[in-house]
């Protein structure tokens, strides 16, 4: 990672928009089920179920691309962003699981 961020094209990041729907997304649920273990910074979890990344992409894989930066410190401008135009439909419960994640612990807050 430290070597990659030293280059203007060192990292590629895939971005997928999530849209609330009526059904849970099965592949995403493998990740969502781990969120309670990693909801706060520096927590870890072991992935025991195999995850097929292609199942986390929308059916229509048209995309936009642009050069930008990391979204968290050190915010290095070394990222080629690939943003899929069409959202992946997931349940409201799955969206809320991601919304529960924090980059700070309760002791650090305010």
Coordinates of C-alpha atoms in Angstrom, one line a residue:
X1 CA 0.0 0.0 0.0
X2 CA 2.7 2.5 1.0
X3 CA 4.4 1.9 -2.4
X4 CA 1.2 2.2 -4.3
X5 CA 0.2 5.6 -2.9
X6 CA 3.5 7.0 -4.0
X7 CA 2.4 6.7 -7.6
X8 CA -0.4 8.9 -9.3
X9 CA -2.0 5.7 -10.7
X10 CA -1.1 3.4 -7.8
X11 CA -4.5 2.3 -6.8
X12 CA -7.8 1.3 -8.5
X13 CA -11.0 1.5 -6.6
X14 CA -14.3 0.0 -7.7
X15 CA -17.4 1.9 -6.5
X16 CA -20.9 0.5 -6.5
X17 CA -24.0 2.6 -5.6
X18 CA -26.4 0.8 -3.3
X19 CA -30.2 1.3 -3.6
X20 CA -32.8 0.2 -1.1
X21 CA -35.1 -2.4 -2.5
X22 CA -37.3 -5.1 -1.1
X23 CA -35.0 -8.1 -1.1
X24 CA -31.7 -8.8 0.6
X25 CA -28.7 -9.2 -1.6
X26 CA -27.3 -12.7 -0.9
X27 CA -23.6 -12.1 -1.7
X28 CA -23.6 -8.8 0.1
X29 CA -25.2 -10.5 3.2
X30 CA -21.9 -12.4 3.6
X31 CA -20.2 -9.1 4.3
X32 CA -23.1 -7.5 6.2
X33 CA -23.2 -10.4 8.6
X34 CA -19.6 -9.4 9.7
X35 CA -20.3 -5.7 10.3
X36 CA -21.2 -6.1 14.0
X37 CA -17.6 -7.4 14.5
X38 CA -16.0 -4.5 12.6
X39 CA -18.4 -1.6 13.2
X40 CA -15.7 0.4 14.9
X41 CA -12.2 1.4 13.7
X42 CA -9.4 -1.2 14.3
X43 CA -11.8 -4.1 14.7
X44 CA -11.3 -7.3 12.6
X45 CA -13.2 -10.3 11.5
X46 CA -12.4 -13.5 9.7
X47 CA -14.2 -14.1 6.5
X48 CA -15.2 -17.8 6.5
X49 CA -17.6 -17.9 3.5
X50 CA -16.1 -17.4 0.1
X51 CA -17.2 -14.2 -1.6
X52 CA -17.5 -13.9 -5.3
X53 CA -16.7 -10.2 -6.1
X54 CA -18.5 -10.4 -9.5
X55 CA -21.7 -11.0 -7.6
X56 CA -21.3 -7.6 -5.9
X57 CA -21.5 -5.8 -9.2
X58 CA -24.7 -4.6 -11.0
X59 CA -25.9 -6.6 -14.0
X60 CA -25.1 -3.7 -16.3
X61 CA -21.4 -3.0 -15.7
X62 CA -21.1 0.3 -17.6
X63 CA -19.1 2.8 -15.6
X64 CA -17.5 6.2 -15.2
X65 CA -13.8 6.6 -14.4
X66 CA -11.8 9.4 -13.1
X67 CA -8.5 10.1 -11.2
X68 CA -9.0 11.2 -7.6
X69 CA -7.8 10.6 -4.1
X70 CA -8.4 8.2 -1.2
X71 CA -11.5 9.2 0.8
X72 CA -9.7 8.9 4.2
X73 CA -6.3 10.1 5.5
X74 CA -3.8 10.4 4.0
X75 CA -6.2 11.3 1.2
X76 CA -3.4 10.6 -1.4
X77 CA -4.2 11.5 -5.0
X78 CA -3.3 8.1 -6.4
X79 CA -6.6 6.5 -7.2
X80 CA -8.2 5.6 -10.5
X81 CA -11.9 5.5 -9.5
X82 CA -14.2 3.1 -11.4
X83 CA -17.8 4.0 -10.5
X84 CA -20.5 1.7 -11.9
X85 CA -23.4 3.7 -13.3
X86 CA -26.2 1.4 -12.1
X87 CA -26.9 0.6 -8.4
X88 CA -27.0 -2.7 -6.7
X89 CA -30.3 -3.3 -5.1
X90 CA -30.1 -4.3 -1.4
X91 CA -32.4 -4.3 1.5
X92 CA -32.9 -1.4 3.8
X93 CA -31.6 -3.6 6.7
X94 CA -28.4 -4.1 4.7
X95 CA -28.0 -0.4 4.1
X96 CA -28.6 0.3 7.8
X97 CA -25.8 -2.1 8.7
X98 CA -23.3 0.0 6.7
X99 CA -24.7 3.2 8.2
X100 CA -23.9 1.8 11.7
X101 CA -20.2 1.7 11.0
X102 CA -18.0 4.3 12.6
X103 CA -14.4 5.5 12.1
X104 CA -14.3 6.5 15.8
X105 CA -14.9 4.7 19.1
X106 CA -17.4 6.0 21.6
X107 CA -14.6 7.2 23.9
X108 CA -13.2 9.4 21.0
X109 CA -16.5 11.0 20.2
X110 CA -17.0 14.6 21.1

